[in-house]
mmCIF file of N, CA and C in Angstrom:
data_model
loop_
_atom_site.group_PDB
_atom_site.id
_atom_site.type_symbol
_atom_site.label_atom_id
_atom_site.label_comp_id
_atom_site.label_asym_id
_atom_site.label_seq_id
_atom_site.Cartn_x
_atom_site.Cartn_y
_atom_site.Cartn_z
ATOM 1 N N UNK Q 613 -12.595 152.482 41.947
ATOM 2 C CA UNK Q 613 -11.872 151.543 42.794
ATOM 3 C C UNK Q 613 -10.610 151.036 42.092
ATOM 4 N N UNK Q 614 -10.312 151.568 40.720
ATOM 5 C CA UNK Q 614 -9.405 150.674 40.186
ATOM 6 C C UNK Q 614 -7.639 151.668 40.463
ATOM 7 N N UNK Q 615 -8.104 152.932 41.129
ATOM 8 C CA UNK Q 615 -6.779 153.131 42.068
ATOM 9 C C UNK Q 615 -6.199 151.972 43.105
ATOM 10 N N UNK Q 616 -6.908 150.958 43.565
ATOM 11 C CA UNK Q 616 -6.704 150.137 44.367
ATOM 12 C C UNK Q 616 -5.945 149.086 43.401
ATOM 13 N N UNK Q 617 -6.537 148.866 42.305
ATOM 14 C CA UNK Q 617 -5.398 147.825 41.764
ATOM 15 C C UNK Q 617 -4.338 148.112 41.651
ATOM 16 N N UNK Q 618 -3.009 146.773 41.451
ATOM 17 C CA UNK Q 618 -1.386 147.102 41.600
ATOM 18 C C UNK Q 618 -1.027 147.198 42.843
ATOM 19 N N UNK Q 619 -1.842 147.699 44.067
ATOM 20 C CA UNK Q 619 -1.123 148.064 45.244
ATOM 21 C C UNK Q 619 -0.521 146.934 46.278
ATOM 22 N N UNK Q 620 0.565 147.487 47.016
ATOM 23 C CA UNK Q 620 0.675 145.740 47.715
ATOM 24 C C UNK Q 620 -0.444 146.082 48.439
ATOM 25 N N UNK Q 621 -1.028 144.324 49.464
ATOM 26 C CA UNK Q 621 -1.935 144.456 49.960
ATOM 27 C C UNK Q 621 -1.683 144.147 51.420
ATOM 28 N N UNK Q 622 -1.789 145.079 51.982
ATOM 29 C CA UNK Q 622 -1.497 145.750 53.414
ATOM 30 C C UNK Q 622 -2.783 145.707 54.164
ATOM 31 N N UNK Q 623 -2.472 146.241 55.683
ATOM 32 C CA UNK Q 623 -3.684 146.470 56.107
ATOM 33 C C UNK Q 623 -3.835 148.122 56.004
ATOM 34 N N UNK Q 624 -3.262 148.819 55.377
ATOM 35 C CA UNK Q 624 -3.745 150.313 54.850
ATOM 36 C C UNK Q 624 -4.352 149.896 53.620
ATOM 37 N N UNK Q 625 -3.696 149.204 52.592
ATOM 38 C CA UNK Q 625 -4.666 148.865 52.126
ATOM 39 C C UNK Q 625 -6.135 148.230 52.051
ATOM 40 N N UNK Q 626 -6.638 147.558 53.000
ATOM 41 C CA UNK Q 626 -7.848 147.281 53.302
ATOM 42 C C UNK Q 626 -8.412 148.218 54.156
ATOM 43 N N UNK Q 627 -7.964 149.083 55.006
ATOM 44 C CA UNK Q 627 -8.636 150.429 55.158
ATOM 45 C C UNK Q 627 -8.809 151.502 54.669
ATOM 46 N N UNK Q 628 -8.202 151.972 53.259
ATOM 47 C CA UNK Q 628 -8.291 152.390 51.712
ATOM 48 C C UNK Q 628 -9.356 152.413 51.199
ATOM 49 N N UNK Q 629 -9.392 151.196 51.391
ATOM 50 C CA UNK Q 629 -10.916 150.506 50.195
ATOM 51 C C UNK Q 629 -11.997 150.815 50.835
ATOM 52 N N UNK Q 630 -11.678 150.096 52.155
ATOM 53 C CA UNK Q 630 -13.465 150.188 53.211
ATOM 54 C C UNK Q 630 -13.516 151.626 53.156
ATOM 55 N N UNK Q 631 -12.430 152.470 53.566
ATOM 56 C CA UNK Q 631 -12.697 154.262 53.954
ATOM 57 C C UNK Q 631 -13.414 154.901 52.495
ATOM 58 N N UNK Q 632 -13.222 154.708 51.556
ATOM 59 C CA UNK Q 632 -13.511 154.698 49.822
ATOM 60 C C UNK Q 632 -14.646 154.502 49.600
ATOM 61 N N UNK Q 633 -14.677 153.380 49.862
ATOM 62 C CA UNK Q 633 -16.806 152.341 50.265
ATOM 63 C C UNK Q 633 -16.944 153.661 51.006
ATOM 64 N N UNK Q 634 -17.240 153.605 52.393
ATOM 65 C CA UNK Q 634 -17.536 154.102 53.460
ATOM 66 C C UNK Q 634 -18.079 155.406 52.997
ATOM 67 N N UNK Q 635 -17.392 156.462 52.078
ATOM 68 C CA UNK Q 635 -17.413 157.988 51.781
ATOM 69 C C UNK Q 635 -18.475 157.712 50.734
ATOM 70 N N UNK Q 636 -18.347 156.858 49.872
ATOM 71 C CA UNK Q 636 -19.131 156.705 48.928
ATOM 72 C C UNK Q 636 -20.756 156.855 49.110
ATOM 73 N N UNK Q 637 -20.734 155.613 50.054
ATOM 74 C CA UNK Q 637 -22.371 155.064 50.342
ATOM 75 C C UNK Q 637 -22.784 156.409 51.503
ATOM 76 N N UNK Q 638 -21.754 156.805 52.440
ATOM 77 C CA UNK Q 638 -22.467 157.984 53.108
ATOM 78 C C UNK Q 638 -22.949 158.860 52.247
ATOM 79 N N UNK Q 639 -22.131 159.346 51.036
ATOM 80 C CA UNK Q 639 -22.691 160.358 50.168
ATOM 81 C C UNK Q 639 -23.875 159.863 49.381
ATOM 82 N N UNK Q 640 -24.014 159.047 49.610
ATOM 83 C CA UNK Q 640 -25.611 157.997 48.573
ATOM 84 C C UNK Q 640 -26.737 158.893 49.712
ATOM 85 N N UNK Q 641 -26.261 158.337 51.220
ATOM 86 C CA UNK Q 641 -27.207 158.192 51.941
ATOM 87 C C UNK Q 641 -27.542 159.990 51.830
ATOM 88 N N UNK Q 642 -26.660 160.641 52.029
ATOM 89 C CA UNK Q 642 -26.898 162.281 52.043
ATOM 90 C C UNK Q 642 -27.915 162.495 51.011
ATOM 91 N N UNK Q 643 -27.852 161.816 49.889
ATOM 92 C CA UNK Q 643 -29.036 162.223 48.481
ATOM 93 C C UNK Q 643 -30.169 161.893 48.827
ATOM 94 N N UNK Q 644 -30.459 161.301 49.697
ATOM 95 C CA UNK Q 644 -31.653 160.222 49.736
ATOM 96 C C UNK Q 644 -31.374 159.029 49.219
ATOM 97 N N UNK Q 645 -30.403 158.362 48.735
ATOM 98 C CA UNK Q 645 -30.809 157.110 47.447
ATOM 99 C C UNK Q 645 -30.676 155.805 48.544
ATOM 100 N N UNK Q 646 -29.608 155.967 49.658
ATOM 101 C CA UNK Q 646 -30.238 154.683 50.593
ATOM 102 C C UNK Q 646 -30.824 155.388 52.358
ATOM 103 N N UNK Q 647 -31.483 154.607 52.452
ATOM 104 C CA UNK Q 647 -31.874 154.862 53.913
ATOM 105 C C UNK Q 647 -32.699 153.825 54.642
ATOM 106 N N UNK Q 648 -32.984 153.715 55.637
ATOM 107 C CA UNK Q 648 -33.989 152.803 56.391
ATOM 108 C C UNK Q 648 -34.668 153.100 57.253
ATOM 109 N N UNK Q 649 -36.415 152.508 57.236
ATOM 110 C CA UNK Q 649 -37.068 153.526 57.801
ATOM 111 C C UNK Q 649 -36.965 153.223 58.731
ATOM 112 N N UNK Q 650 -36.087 152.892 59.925
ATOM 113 C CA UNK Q 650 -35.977 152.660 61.153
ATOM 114 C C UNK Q 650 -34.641 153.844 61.578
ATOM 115 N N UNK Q 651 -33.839 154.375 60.383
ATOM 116 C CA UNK Q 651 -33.278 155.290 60.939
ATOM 117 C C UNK Q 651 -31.511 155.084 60.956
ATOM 118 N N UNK Q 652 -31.587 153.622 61.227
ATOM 119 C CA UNK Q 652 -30.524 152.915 61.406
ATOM 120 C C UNK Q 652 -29.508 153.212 60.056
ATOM 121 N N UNK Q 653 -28.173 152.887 60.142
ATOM 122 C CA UNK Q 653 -27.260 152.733 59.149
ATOM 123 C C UNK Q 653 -27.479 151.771 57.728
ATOM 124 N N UNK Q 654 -28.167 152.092 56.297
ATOM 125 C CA UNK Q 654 -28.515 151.258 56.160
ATOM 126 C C UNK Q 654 -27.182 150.790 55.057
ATOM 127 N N UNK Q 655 -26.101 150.878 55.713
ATOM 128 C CA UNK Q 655 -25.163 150.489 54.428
ATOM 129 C C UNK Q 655 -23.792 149.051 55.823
ATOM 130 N N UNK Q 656 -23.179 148.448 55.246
ATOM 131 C CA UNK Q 656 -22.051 147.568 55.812
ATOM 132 C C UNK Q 656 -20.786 147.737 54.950
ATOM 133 N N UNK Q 657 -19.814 147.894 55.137
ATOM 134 C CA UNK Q 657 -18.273 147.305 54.273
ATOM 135 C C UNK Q 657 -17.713 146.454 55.312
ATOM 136 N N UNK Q 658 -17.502 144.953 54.862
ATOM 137 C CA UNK Q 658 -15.894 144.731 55.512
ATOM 138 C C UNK Q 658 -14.713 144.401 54.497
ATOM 139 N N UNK Q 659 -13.670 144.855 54.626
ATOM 140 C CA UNK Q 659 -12.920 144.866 53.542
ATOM 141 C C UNK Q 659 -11.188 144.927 54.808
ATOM 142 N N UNK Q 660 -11.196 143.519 55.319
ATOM 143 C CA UNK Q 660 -9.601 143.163 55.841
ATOM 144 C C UNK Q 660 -9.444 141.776 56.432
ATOM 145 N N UNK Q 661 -8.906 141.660 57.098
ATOM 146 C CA UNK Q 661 -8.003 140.129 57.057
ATOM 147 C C UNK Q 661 -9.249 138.933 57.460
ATOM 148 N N UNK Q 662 -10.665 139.517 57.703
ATOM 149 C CA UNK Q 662 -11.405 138.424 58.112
ATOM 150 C C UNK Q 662 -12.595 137.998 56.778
ATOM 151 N N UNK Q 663 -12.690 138.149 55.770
ATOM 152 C CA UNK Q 663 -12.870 138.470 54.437
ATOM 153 C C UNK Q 663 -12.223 138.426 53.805
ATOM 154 N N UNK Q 664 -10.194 138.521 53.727
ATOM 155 C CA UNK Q 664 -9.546 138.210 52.320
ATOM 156 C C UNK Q 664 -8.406 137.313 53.551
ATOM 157 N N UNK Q 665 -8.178 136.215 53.327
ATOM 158 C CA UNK Q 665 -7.340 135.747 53.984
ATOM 159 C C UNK Q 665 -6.119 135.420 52.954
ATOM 160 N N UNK Q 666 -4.937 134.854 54.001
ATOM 161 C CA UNK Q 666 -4.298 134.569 53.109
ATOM 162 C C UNK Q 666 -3.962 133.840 51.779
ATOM 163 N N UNK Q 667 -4.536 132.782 51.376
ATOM 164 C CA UNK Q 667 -4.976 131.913 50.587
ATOM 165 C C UNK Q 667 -5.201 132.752 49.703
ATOM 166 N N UNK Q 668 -6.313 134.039 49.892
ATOM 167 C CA UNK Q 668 -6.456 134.500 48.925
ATOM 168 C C UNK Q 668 -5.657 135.994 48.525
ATOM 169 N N UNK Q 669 -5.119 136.780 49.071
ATOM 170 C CA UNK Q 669 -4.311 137.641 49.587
ATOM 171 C C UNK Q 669 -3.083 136.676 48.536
ATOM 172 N N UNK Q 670 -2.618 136.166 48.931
ATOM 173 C CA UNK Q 670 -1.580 135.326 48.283
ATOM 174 C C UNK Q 670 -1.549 134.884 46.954
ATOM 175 N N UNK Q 671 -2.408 135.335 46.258
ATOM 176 C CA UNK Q 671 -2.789 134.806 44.850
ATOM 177 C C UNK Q 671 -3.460 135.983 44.155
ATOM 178 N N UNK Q 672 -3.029 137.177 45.466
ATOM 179 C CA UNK Q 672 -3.206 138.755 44.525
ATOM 180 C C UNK Q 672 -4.578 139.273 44.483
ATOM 181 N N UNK Q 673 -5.778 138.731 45.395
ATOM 182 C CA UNK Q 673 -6.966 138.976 45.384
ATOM 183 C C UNK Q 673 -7.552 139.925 46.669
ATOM 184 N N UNK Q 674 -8.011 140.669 46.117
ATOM 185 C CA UNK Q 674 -8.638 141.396 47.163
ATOM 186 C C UNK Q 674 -10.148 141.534 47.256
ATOM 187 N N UNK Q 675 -11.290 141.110 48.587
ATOM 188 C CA UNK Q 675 -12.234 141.480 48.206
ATOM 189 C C UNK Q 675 -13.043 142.716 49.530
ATOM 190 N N UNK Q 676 -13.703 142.855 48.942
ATOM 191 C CA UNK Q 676 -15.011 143.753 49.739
ATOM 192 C C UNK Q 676 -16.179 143.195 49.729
ATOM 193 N N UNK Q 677 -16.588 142.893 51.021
ATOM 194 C CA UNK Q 677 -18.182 142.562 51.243
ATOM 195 C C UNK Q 677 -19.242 143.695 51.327
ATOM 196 N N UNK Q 678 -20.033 144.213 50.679
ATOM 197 C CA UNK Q 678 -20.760 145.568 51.065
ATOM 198 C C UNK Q 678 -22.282 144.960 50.616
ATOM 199 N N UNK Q 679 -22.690 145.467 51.764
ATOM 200 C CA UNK Q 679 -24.453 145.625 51.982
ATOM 201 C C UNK Q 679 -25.436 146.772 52.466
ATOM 202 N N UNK Q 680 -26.204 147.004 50.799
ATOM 203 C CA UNK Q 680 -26.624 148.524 51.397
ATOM 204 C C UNK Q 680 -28.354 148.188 51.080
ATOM 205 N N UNK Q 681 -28.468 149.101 51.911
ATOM 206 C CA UNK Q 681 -30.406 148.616 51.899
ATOM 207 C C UNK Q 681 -31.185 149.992 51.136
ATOM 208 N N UNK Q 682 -31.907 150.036 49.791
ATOM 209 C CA UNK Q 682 -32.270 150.887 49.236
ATOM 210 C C UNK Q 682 -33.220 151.738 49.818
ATOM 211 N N UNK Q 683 -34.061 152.720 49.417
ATOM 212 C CA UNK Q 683 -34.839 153.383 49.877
ATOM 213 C C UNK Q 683 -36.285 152.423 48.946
ATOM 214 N N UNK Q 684 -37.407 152.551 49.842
ATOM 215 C CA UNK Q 684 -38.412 152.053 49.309
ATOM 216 C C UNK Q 684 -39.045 153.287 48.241
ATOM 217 N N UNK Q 685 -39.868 152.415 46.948
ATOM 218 C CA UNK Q 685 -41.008 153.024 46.082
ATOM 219 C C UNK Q 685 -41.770 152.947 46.677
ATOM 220 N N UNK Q 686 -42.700 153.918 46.802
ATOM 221 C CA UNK Q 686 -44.453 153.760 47.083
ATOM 222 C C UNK Q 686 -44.685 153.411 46.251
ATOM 223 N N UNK Q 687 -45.452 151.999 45.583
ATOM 224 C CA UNK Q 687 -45.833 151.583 44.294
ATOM 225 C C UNK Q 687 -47.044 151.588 44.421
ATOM 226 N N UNK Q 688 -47.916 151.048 45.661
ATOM 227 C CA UNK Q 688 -49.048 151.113 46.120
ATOM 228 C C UNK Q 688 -49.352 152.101 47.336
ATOM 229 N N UNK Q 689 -50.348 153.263 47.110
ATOM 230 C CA UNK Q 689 -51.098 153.712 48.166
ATOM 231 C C UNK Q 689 -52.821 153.147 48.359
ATOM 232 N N UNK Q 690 -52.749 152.738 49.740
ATOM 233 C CA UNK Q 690 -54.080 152.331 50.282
ATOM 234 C C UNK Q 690 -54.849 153.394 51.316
ATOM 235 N N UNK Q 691 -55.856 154.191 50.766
ATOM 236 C CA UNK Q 691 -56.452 154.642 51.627
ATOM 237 C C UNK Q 691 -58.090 153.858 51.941
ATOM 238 N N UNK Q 692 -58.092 153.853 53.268
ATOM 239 C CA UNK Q 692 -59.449 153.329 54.114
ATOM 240 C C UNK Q 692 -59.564 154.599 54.352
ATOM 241 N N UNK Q 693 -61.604 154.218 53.351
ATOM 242 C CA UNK Q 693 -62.489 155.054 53.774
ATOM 243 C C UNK Q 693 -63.509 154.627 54.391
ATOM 244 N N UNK Q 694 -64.540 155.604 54.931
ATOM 245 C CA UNK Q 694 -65.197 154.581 55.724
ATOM 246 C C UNK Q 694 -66.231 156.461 55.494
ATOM 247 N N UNK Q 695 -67.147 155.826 55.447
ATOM 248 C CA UNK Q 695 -68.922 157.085 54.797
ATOM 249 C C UNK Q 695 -69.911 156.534 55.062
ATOM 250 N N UNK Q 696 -70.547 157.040 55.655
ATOM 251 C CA UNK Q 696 -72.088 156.985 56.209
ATOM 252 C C UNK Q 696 -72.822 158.295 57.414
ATOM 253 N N UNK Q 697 -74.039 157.687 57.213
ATOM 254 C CA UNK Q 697 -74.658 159.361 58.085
ATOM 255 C C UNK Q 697 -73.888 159.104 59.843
ATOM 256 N N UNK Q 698 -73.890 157.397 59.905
ATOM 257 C CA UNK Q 698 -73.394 157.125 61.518
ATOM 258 C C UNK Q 698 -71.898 157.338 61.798
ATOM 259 N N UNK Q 699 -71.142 157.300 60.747
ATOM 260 C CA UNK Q 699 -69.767 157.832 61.296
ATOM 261 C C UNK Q 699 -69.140 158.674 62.079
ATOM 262 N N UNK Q 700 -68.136 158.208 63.058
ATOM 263 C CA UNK Q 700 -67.943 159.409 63.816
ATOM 264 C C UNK Q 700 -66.798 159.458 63.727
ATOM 265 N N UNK Q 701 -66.594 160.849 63.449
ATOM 266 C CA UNK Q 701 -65.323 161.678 63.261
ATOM 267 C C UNK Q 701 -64.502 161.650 64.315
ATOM 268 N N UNK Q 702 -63.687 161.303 64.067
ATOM 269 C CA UNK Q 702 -62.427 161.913 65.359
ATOM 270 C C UNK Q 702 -61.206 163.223 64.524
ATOM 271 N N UNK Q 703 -61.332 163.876 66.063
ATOM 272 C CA UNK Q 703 -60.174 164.995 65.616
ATOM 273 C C UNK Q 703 -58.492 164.302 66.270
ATOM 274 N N UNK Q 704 -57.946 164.997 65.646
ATOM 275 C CA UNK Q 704 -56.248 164.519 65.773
ATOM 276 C C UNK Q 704 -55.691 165.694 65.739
ATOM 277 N N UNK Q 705 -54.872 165.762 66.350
ATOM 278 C CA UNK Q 705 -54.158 166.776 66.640
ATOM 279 C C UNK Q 705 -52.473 166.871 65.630
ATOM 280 N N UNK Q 706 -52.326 167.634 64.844
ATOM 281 C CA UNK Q 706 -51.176 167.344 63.831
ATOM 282 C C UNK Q 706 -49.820 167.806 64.321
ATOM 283 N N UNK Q 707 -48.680 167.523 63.845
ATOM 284 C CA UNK Q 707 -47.558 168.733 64.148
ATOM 285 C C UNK Q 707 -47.903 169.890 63.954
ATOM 286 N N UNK Q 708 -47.121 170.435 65.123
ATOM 287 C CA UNK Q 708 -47.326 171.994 64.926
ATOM 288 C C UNK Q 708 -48.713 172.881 65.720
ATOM 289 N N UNK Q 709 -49.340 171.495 66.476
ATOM 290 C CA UNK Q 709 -50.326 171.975 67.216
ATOM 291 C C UNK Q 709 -51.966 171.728 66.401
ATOM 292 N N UNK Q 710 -52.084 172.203 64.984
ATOM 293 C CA UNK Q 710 -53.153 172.676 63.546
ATOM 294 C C UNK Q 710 -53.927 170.942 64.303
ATOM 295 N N UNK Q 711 -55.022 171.626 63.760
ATOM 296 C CA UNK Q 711 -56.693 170.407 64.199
ATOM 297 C C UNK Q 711 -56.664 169.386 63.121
ATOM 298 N N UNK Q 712 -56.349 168.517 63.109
ATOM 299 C CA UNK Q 712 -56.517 167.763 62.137
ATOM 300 C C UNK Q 712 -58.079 166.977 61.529
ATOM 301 N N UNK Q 713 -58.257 166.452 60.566
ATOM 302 C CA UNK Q 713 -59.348 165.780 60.113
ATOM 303 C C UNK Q 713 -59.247 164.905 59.559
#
């Protein structure tokens, strides 16, 4: 990001930065390293005039707000079992059609 320092600060410049963010965190998301298990976008940038105003713009500051949501660890797996002569099995049907158990 430190191509961005020195530059005047424009509104190409704040679409610079966010487009920069933007390529970045998509290429995260392509690895696996962020995602959400709902599917959704799990990353944000805003980076222009509603986030750096003048006040601060004026005193040579530029910022970026970014919010990205990681991928979860399985740290814990819980399996329920359940054994006895009265149990009753159910079948499930898996992808791909195959009988499940």
């Amino acid at each position: 990001m430190g191509q961005y320092v020195g530059q005047v600060i424009t509104a190409s410049l704040f679409q610079n930065i966010r487009g920069t963010l933007l390529s970045f965190l998509q290429n995260m998301v392509n690895q696996g390293l962020l995602g959400s298990a709902d599917g959704s976008l799990p990353y944000s940038v805003i980076c222009d005039t509603s986030n750096n105003p003048v006040s601060m713009t004026g005193l040579g500051y530029v910022q970026a707000n970014v919010q990205i949501q990681y991928q979860s660890i399985n740290e814990i797996f819980i399996i329920s079992l359940e054994g006895g002569q009265t149990v009753q099995i159910a079948m499930q049907t898996l992808p791909g059609g195959q009988p499940g158990r």
